[in-house]
PDB file of C-alpha atoms and ligand atoms in Angstrom:
ATOM      1  CA  UNK A   1     -15.073 195.511-167.540  1.00  0.00           C
ATOM      2  CA  UNK A   2     -13.497 192.437-168.731  1.00  0.00           C
ATOM      3  CA  UNK A   3     -14.847 189.057-168.006  1.00  0.00           C
ATOM      4  CA  UNK A   4     -13.515 185.475-168.509  1.00  0.00           C
ATOM      5  CA  UNK A   5     -16.017 182.640-169.165  1.00  0.00           C
ATOM      6  CA  UNK A   6     -14.471 179.115-168.361  1.00  0.00           C
ATOM      7  CA  UNK A   7     -16.904 176.818-170.107  1.00  0.00           C
ATOM      8  CA  UNK A   8     -16.122 173.370-172.342  1.00  0.00           C
ATOM      9  CA  UNK A   9     -19.382 173.517-174.019  1.00  0.00           C
ATOM     10  CA  UNK A  10     -19.052 175.208-177.462  1.00  0.00           C
ATOM     11  CA  UNK A  11     -22.921 175.758-177.609  1.00  0.00           C
ATOM     12  CA  UNK A  12     -22.947 177.063-174.025  1.00  0.00           C
ATOM     13  CA  UNK A  13     -19.777 179.450-174.965  1.00  0.00           C
ATOM     14  CA  UNK A  14     -21.756 180.705-178.014  1.00  0.00           C
ATOM     15  CA  UNK A  15     -25.148 181.545-176.029  1.00  0.00           C
ATOM     16  CA  UNK A  16     -23.808 183.150-172.991  1.00  0.00           C
ATOM     17  CA  UNK A  17     -21.299 184.767-174.799  1.00  0.00           C
ATOM     18  CA  UNK A  18     -23.641 186.669-176.870  1.00  0.00           C
ATOM     19  CA  UNK A  19     -25.588 187.529-173.974  1.00  0.00           C
ATOM     20  CA  UNK A  20     -22.625 189.047-172.067  1.00  0.00           C
ATOM     21  CA  UNK A  21     -21.179 191.218-174.922  1.00  0.00           C
ATOM     22  CA  UNK A  22     -24.528 192.210-175.753  1.00  0.00           C
ATOM     23  CA  UNK A  23     -24.651 193.783-172.167  1.00  0.00           C
ATOM     24  CA  UNK A  24     -21.312 195.489-172.995  1.00  0.00           C
ATOM     25  CA  UNK A  25     -18.842 193.225-171.167  1.00  0.00           C
ATOM     26  CA  UNK A  26     -15.477 192.692-172.811  1.00  0.00           C
ATOM     27  CA  UNK A  27     -15.241 188.729-172.892  1.00  0.00           C
ATOM     28  CA  UNK A  28     -12.761 186.339-173.211  1.00  0.00           C
ATOM     29  CA  UNK A  29     -13.457 182.463-173.707  1.00  0.00           C
ATOM     30  CA  UNK A  30     -11.611 179.454-172.125  1.00  0.00           C
ATOM     31  CA  UNK A  31     -12.440 175.624-172.520  1.00  0.00           C
ATOM     32  CA  UNK A  32     -10.202 174.088-169.874  1.00  0.00           C
ATOM     33  CA  UNK A  33      -8.689 174.337-166.376  1.00  0.00           C
ATOM     34  CA  UNK A  34      -5.224 175.066-168.176  1.00  0.00           C
ATOM     35  CA  UNK A  35      -6.454 177.809-170.246  1.00  0.00           C
ATOM     36  CA  UNK A  36      -8.096 179.537-167.334  1.00  0.00           C
ATOM     37  CA  UNK A  37      -5.428 179.869-165.423  1.00  0.00           C
ATOM     38  CA  UNK A  38      -3.363 180.797-168.152  1.00  0.00           C
ATOM     39  CA  UNK A  39      -5.953 183.761-169.143  1.00  0.00           C
ATOM     40  CA  UNK A  40      -6.123 184.582-165.438  1.00  0.00           C
ATOM     41  CA  UNK A  41      -2.609 184.968-165.090  1.00  0.00           C
ATOM     42  CA  UNK A  42      -2.219 187.256-168.172  1.00  0.00           C
ATOM     43  CA  UNK A  43      -5.193 189.228-168.073  1.00  0.00           C
ATOM     44  CA  UNK A  44      -6.752 191.774-165.283  1.00  0.00           C
ATOM     45  CA  UNK A  45     -10.027 190.270-165.383  1.00  0.00           C
ATOM     46  CA  UNK A  46     -12.899 192.116-163.301  1.00  0.00           C
ATOM     47  CA  UNK A  47     -14.838 188.819-163.115  1.00  0.00           C
ATOM     48  CA  UNK A  48     -14.552 185.125-163.808  1.00  0.00           C
ATOM     49  CA  UNK A  49     -17.422 182.789-164.611  1.00  0.00           C
ATOM     50  CA  UNK A  50     -16.404 179.115-163.991  1.00  0.00           C
ATOM     51  CA  UNK A  51     -18.043 175.856-165.038  1.00  0.00           C
ATOM     52  CA  UNK A  52     -17.012 172.834-162.889  1.00  0.00           C
ATOM     53  CA  UNK A  53     -16.927 170.080-165.302  1.00  0.00           C
ATOM     54  CA  UNK A  54     -13.940 170.766-167.388  1.00  0.00           C
ATOM     55  CA  UNK A  55     -12.304 168.240-169.600  1.00  0.00           C
ATOM     56  CA  UNK A  56      -8.965 168.738-167.877  1.00  0.00           C
ATOM     57  CA  UNK A  57      -9.851 168.999-164.051  1.00  0.00           C
ATOM     58  CA  UNK A  58     -12.282 170.077-161.940  1.00  0.00           C
ATOM     59  CA  UNK A  59     -13.273 173.876-161.621  1.00  0.00           C
ATOM     60  CA  UNK A  60     -13.427 173.804-157.672  1.00  0.00           C
ATOM     61  CA  UNK A  61      -9.546 173.007-157.705  1.00  0.00           C
ATOM     62  CA  UNK A  62      -8.808 175.448-160.157  1.00  0.00           C
ATOM     63  CA  UNK A  63     -10.595 177.997-158.218  1.00  0.00           C
ATOM     64  CA  UNK A  64      -8.669 176.997-155.119  1.00  0.00           C
ATOM     65  CA  UNK A  65      -5.509 177.395-157.198  1.00  0.00           C
ATOM     66  CA  UNK A  66      -6.295 180.629-158.293  1.00  0.00           C
ATOM     67  CA  UNK A  67      -7.332 182.165-154.906  1.00  0.00           C
ATOM     68  CA  UNK A  68      -3.853 180.758-153.233  1.00  0.00           C
ATOM     69  CA  UNK A  69      -1.975 182.654-155.898  1.00  0.00           C
ATOM     70  CA  UNK A  70      -3.878 185.861-154.668  1.00  0.00           C
ATOM     71  CA  UNK A  71      -6.469 186.146-157.487  1.00  0.00           C
ATOM     72  CA  UNK A  72      -9.041 188.544-155.555  1.00  0.00           C
ATOM     73  CA  UNK A  73     -11.803 189.212-158.271  1.00  0.00           C
ATOM     74  CA  UNK A  74     -15.295 187.793-157.910  1.00  0.00           C
ATOM     75  CA  UNK A  75     -15.860 184.267-159.354  1.00  0.00           C
ATOM     76  CA  UNK A  76     -19.304 183.049-160.155  1.00  0.00           C
ATOM     77  CA  UNK A  77     -19.843 179.278-160.520  1.00  0.00           C
ATOM     78  CA  UNK A  78     -22.135 178.054-163.235  1.00  0.00           C
ATOM     79  CA  UNK A  79     -22.713 174.108-163.117  1.00  0.00           C
ATOM     80  CA  UNK A  80     -25.346 171.206-163.738  1.00  0.00           C
ATOM     81  CA  UNK A  81     -24.258 170.052-160.075  1.00  0.00           C
ATOM     82  CA  UNK A  82     -26.925 171.651-158.054  1.00  0.00           C
ATOM     83  CA  UNK A  83     -27.042 170.281-154.640  1.00  0.00           C
ATOM     84  CA  UNK A  84     -26.714 171.899-151.393  1.00  0.00           C
ATOM     85  CA  UNK A  85     -23.405 169.947-150.794  1.00  0.00           C
ATOM     86  CA  UNK A  86     -22.049 171.054-154.341  1.00  0.00           C
ATOM     87  CA  UNK A  87     -22.968 174.810-153.721  1.00  0.00           C
ATOM     88  CA  UNK A  88     -21.201 174.618-150.355  1.00  0.00           C
ATOM     89  CA  UNK A  89     -18.061 173.122-151.650  1.00  0.00           C
ATOM     90  CA  UNK A  90     -18.077 175.451-154.525  1.00  0.00           C
ATOM     91  CA  UNK A  91     -18.530 178.558-151.988  1.00  0.00           C
ATOM     92  CA  UNK A  92     -15.780 177.147-149.789  1.00  0.00           C
ATOM     93  CA  UNK A  93     -13.531 176.998-152.642  1.00  0.00           C
ATOM     94  CA  UNK A  94     -13.366 180.448-153.013  1.00  0.00           C
ATOM     95  CA  UNK A  95     -16.242 181.601-155.305  1.00  0.00           C
ATOM     96  CA  UNK A  96     -18.319 184.150-154.489  1.00  0.00           C
ATOM     97  CA  UNK A  97     -21.644 182.980-155.958  1.00  0.00           C
ATOM     98  CA  UNK A  98     -23.198 179.932-157.468  1.00  0.00           C
ATOM     99  CA  UNK A  99     -25.939 179.809-160.493  1.00  0.00           C
ATOM    100  CA  UNK A 100     -27.004 176.061-161.233  1.00  0.00           C
ATOM    101  CA  UNK A 101     -27.640 175.172-165.112  1.00  0.00           C
ATOM    102  CA  UNK A 102     -30.047 175.882-166.429  1.00  0.00           C
ATOM    103  CA  UNK A 103     -30.481 179.412-165.613  1.00  0.00           C
ATOM    104  CA  UNK A 104     -32.168 182.411-167.007  1.00  0.00           C
ATOM    105  CA  UNK A 105     -29.581 184.874-168.798  1.00  0.00           C
ATOM    106  CA  UNK A 106     -31.135 187.469-167.138  1.00  0.00           C
ATOM    107  CA  UNK A 107     -30.187 186.068-163.871  1.00  0.00           C
ATOM    108  CA  UNK A 108     -26.823 185.328-165.001  1.00  0.00           C
ATOM    109  CA  UNK A 109     -26.541 189.077-165.812  1.00  0.00           C
ATOM    110  CA  UNK A 110     -28.225 190.365-162.608  1.00  0.00           C
ATOM    111  CA  UNK A 111     -25.448 188.069-160.613  1.00  0.00           C
ATOM    112  CA  UNK A 112     -22.816 189.366-162.683  1.00  0.00           C
ATOM    113  CA  UNK A 113     -24.018 193.138-161.870  1.00  0.00           C
ATOM    114  CA  UNK A 114     -24.433 192.130-158.179  1.00  0.00           C
ATOM    115  CA  UNK A 115     -20.766 190.631-158.048  1.00  0.00           C
ATOM    116  CA  UNK A 116     -19.229 193.622-159.946  1.00  0.00           C
ATOM    117  CA  UNK A 117     -20.576 196.197-157.688  1.00  0.00           C
ATOM    118  CA  UNK A 118     -19.651 194.273-154.260  1.00  0.00           C
ATOM    119  CA  UNK A 119     -17.242 197.274-152.348  1.00  0.00           C
ATOM    120  CA  UNK A 120     -13.755 195.997-152.421  1.00  0.00           C
ATOM    121  CA  UNK A 121     -14.312 194.151-155.450  1.00  0.00           C
ATOM    122  CA  UNK A 122     -13.583 196.933-157.709  1.00  0.00           C
ATOM    123  CA  UNK A 123     -10.311 197.078-159.888  1.00  0.00           C
ATOM    124  CA  UNK A 124      -8.332 198.718-157.085  1.00  0.00           C
ATOM    125  CA  UNK A 125      -9.207 202.591-156.338  1.00  0.00           C
ATOM    126  CA  UNK A 126      -9.163 203.616-159.701  1.00  0.00           C
ATOM    127  CA  UNK A 127     -12.243 202.745-161.851  1.00  0.00           C
ATOM    128  CA  UNK A 128     -12.117 202.406-165.576  1.00  0.00           C
ATOM    129  CA  UNK A 129     -14.443 202.210-168.423  1.00  0.00           C
ATOM    130  CA  UNK A 130     -13.233 202.543-171.997  1.00  0.00           C
ATOM    131  CA  UNK A 131     -11.237 205.734-172.027  1.00  0.00           C
ATOM    132  CA  UNK A 132     -12.572 207.011-168.931  1.00  0.00           C
ATOM    133  CA  UNK A 133     -10.883 206.364-165.613  1.00  0.00           C
ATOM    134  CA  UNK A 134     -12.425 207.768-162.076  1.00  0.00           C
ATOM    135  CA  UNK A 135      -9.978 207.969-158.997  1.00  0.00           C
ATOM    136  CA  UNK A 136     -12.320 208.616-156.088  1.00  0.00           C
ATOM    137  CA  UNK A 137      -9.477 208.912-153.742  1.00  0.00           C
ATOM    138  CA  UNK A 138      -7.806 211.779-155.726  1.00  0.00           C
ATOM    139  CA  UNK A 139     -11.427 213.262-156.716  1.00  0.00           C
ATOM    140  CA  UNK A 140     -10.618 213.300-160.293  1.00  0.00           C
ATOM    141  CA  UNK A 141     -11.773 211.913-163.775  1.00  0.00           C
ATOM    142  CA  UNK A 142     -10.057 211.566-166.801  1.00  0.00           C
ATOM    143  CA  UNK A 143     -10.444 210.542-170.154  1.00  0.00           C
ATOM    144  CA  UNK A 144      -7.344 209.467-172.365  1.00  0.00           C
ATOM    145  CA  UNK A 145      -5.300 211.397-169.861  1.00  0.00           C
ATOM    146  CA  UNK A 146      -7.329 214.280-170.205  1.00  0.00           C
ATOM    147  CA  UNK A 147      -8.596 215.895-166.679  1.00  0.00           C
ATOM    148  CA  UNK A 148     -12.653 216.051-167.101  1.00  0.00           C
ATOM    149  CA  UNK A 149     -14.118 219.037-165.707  1.00  0.00           C
ATOM    150  CA  UNK A 150     -16.672 217.328-163.701  1.00  0.00           C
ATOM    151  CA  UNK A 151     -18.214 218.522-160.462  1.00  0.00           C
ATOM    152  CA  UNK A 152     -18.506 216.047-157.501  1.00  0.00           C
ATOM    153  CA  UNK A 153     -22.119 215.153-158.145  1.00  0.00           C
ATOM    154  CA  UNK A 154     -21.267 214.890-161.801  1.00  0.00           C
ATOM    155  CA  UNK A 155     -18.431 212.501-160.884  1.00  0.00           C
ATOM    156  CA  UNK A 156     -20.644 210.332-158.539  1.00  0.00           C
ATOM    157  CA  UNK A 157     -22.978 209.844-161.291  1.00  0.00           C
ATOM    158  CA  UNK A 158     -20.286 208.618-163.418  1.00  0.00           C
ATOM    159  CA  UNK A 159     -19.201 206.199-160.762  1.00  0.00           C
ATOM    160  CA  UNK A 160     -22.798 204.965-160.175  1.00  0.00           C
ATOM    161  CA  UNK A 161     -22.798 204.493-164.159  1.00  0.00           C
ATOM    162  CA  UNK A 162     -19.574 202.765-164.514  1.00  0.00           C
ATOM    163  CA  UNK A 163     -19.867 200.407-161.892  1.00  0.00           C
ATOM    164  CA  UNK A 164     -22.799 198.882-163.833  1.00  0.00           C
ATOM    165  CA  UNK A 165     -21.390 199.798-167.257  1.00  0.00           C
ATOM    166  CA  UNK A 166     -23.304 198.013-169.860  1.00  0.00           C
ATOM    167  CA  UNK A 167     -26.416 197.817-167.849  1.00  0.00           C
ATOM    168  CA  UNK A 168     -29.434 199.866-167.605  1.00  0.00           C
ATOM    169  CA  UNK A 169     -29.405 201.986-164.577  1.00  0.00           C
ATOM    170  CA  UNK A 170     -32.762 203.146-163.360  1.00  0.00           C
ATOM    171  CA  UNK A 171     -33.239 206.826-162.807  1.00  0.00           C
ATOM    172  CA  UNK A 172     -34.988 206.128-159.403  1.00  0.00           C
ATOM    173  CA  UNK A 173     -31.559 204.311-158.591  1.00  0.00           C
ATOM    174  CA  UNK A 174     -29.358 206.952-159.596  1.00  0.00           C
ATOM    175  CA  UNK A 175     -31.597 209.420-157.699  1.00  0.00           C
ATOM    176  CA  UNK A 176     -31.056 207.557-154.346  1.00  0.00           C
ATOM    177  CA  UNK A 177     -27.452 206.892-155.239  1.00  0.00           C
ATOM    178  CA  UNK A 178     -26.437 210.613-155.370  1.00  0.00           C
ATOM    179  CA  UNK A 179     -29.157 211.886-152.888  1.00  0.00           C
ATOM    180  CA  UNK A 180     -27.460 212.969-149.500  1.00  0.00           C
ATOM    181  CA  UNK A 181     -29.261 212.437-146.323  1.00  0.00           C
ATOM    182  CA  UNK A 182     -32.035 214.953-146.030  1.00  0.00           C
ATOM    183  CA  UNK A 183     -31.433 216.129-149.324  1.00  0.00           C
ATOM    184  CA  UNK A 184     -33.427 214.443-152.099  1.00  0.00           C
ATOM    185  CA  UNK A 185     -32.358 214.531-155.513  1.00  0.00           C
ATOM    186  CA  UNK A 186     -35.161 215.479-158.131  1.00  0.00           C
ATOM    187  CA  UNK A 187     -35.344 213.416-161.369  1.00  0.00           C
ATOM    188  CA  UNK A 188     -35.047 216.964-163.191  1.00  0.00           C
ATOM    189  CA  UNK A 189     -31.772 217.291-161.339  1.00  0.00           C
ATOM    190  CA  UNK A 190     -30.641 213.751-162.621  1.00  0.00           C
ATOM    191  CA  UNK A 191     -31.463 214.700-166.160  1.00  0.00           C
ATOM    192  CA  UNK A 192     -29.561 217.842-165.675  1.00  0.00           C
ATOM    193  CA  UNK A 193     -26.404 216.131-164.361  1.00  0.00           C
ATOM    194  CA  UNK A 194     -26.746 213.300-166.885  1.00  0.00           C
ATOM    195  CA  UNK A 195     -26.805 216.085-169.632  1.00  0.00           C
ATOM    196  CA  UNK A 196     -23.741 217.874-168.443  1.00  0.00           C
ATOM    197  CA  UNK A 197     -21.815 214.733-167.789  1.00  0.00           C
ATOM    198  CA  UNK A 198     -22.583 213.866-171.342  1.00  0.00           C
ATOM    199  CA  UNK A 199     -21.201 216.852-172.864  1.00  0.00           C
ATOM    200  CA  UNK A 200     -18.139 216.862-170.753  1.00  0.00           C
ATOM    201  CA  UNK A 201     -17.651 213.211-172.061  1.00  0.00           C
ATOM    202  CA  UNK A 202     -18.207 214.158-175.877  1.00  0.00           C
ATOM    203  CA  UNK A 203     -16.083 217.437-175.664  1.00  0.00           C
ATOM    204  CA  UNK A 204     -13.133 215.270-174.007  1.00  0.00           C
ATOM    205  CA  UNK A 205     -13.515 213.062-177.172  1.00  0.00           C
ATOM    206  CA  UNK A 206     -14.043 210.199-175.042  1.00  0.00           C
ATOM    207  CA  UNK A 207     -14.993 206.723-176.280  1.00  0.00           C
ATOM    208  CA  UNK A 208     -17.707 206.610-173.383  1.00  0.00           C
ATOM    209  CA  UNK A 209     -21.478 207.441-174.090  1.00  0.00           C
ATOM    210  CA  UNK A 210     -24.572 207.857-171.725  1.00  0.00           C
ATOM    211  CA  UNK A 211     -27.538 206.646-173.564  1.00  0.00           C
ATOM    212  CA  UNK A 212     -30.944 207.325-172.368  1.00  0.00           C
ATOM    213  CA  UNK A 213     -33.464 204.514-172.072  1.00  0.00           C
ATOM    214  CA  UNK A 214     -36.966 206.010-172.342  1.00  0.00           C
ATOM    215  CA  UNK A 215     -38.939 205.614-169.290  1.00  0.00           C
ATOM    216  CA  UNK A 216     -36.229 203.528-167.537  1.00  0.00           C
ATOM    217  CA  UNK A 217     -32.710 205.267-166.856  1.00  0.00           C
ATOM    218  CA  UNK A 218     -29.375 205.408-168.589  1.00  0.00           C
ATOM    219  CA  UNK A 219     -26.772 202.857-169.844  1.00  0.00           C
ATOM    220  CA  UNK A 220     -22.931 203.629-170.256  1.00  0.00           C
ATOM    221  CA  UNK A 221     -21.425 202.149-173.239  1.00  0.00           C
ATOM    222  CA  UNK A 222     -18.258 202.654-175.177  1.00  0.00           C
ATOM    223  CA  UNK A 223     -18.835 204.050-178.965  1.00  0.00           C
ATOM    224  CA  UNK A 224     -16.599 202.927-181.833  1.00  0.00           C
ATOM    225  CA  UNK A 225     -14.365 205.509-182.721  1.00  0.00           C
TER     226      UNK A 225
HETATM  227 CA1  LIG B   1     -18.699 171.146-168.552  1.00  0.00          CA
END
């Protein structure tokens, strides 16, 4: 997942940048409207985080411009302008969510995760993370071009983790995501699925790993190769 943070305060760029990178997101920084439009035109970002008060213009106008140009990925506004009217005009400009400053970094990450898992806002029919791609329509997963030998339930596990890559996904939410109606998945079954999927990833030489967060769940990360 690659994000663009548009923020003119160097201090906030640094603080928020650290939070987002630690959460596993690829991140680029822009400090002006001009930078933002240039970056968004050249890199297929999964999400934009945009401050409204920028030195060369207003973030709302910039978001309008992007939407008019067909940019269809989620946009989260972060701004000190927190009145109801400000929020309404922000959302009317084409932003998907609005976080008034100051905010808790945990809440920022939660909003980002929520926006990234909205159906229809995924990067097309093919999901990507690191060397791994999952084409749900074709029912296939690849790593570095190699077909991964995964069963349906393992591929679905991969999708659940990829959609929230970098964030810890609770075991219970994996259980409910993979349970079919009338067929509950046990927590042992989740462990077995994770362990086999993990082995397939390792065997394929993939740069993606599934780490266990003891007592909580699992997190998908890229590993340096
Ligand atoms: Ca500003």
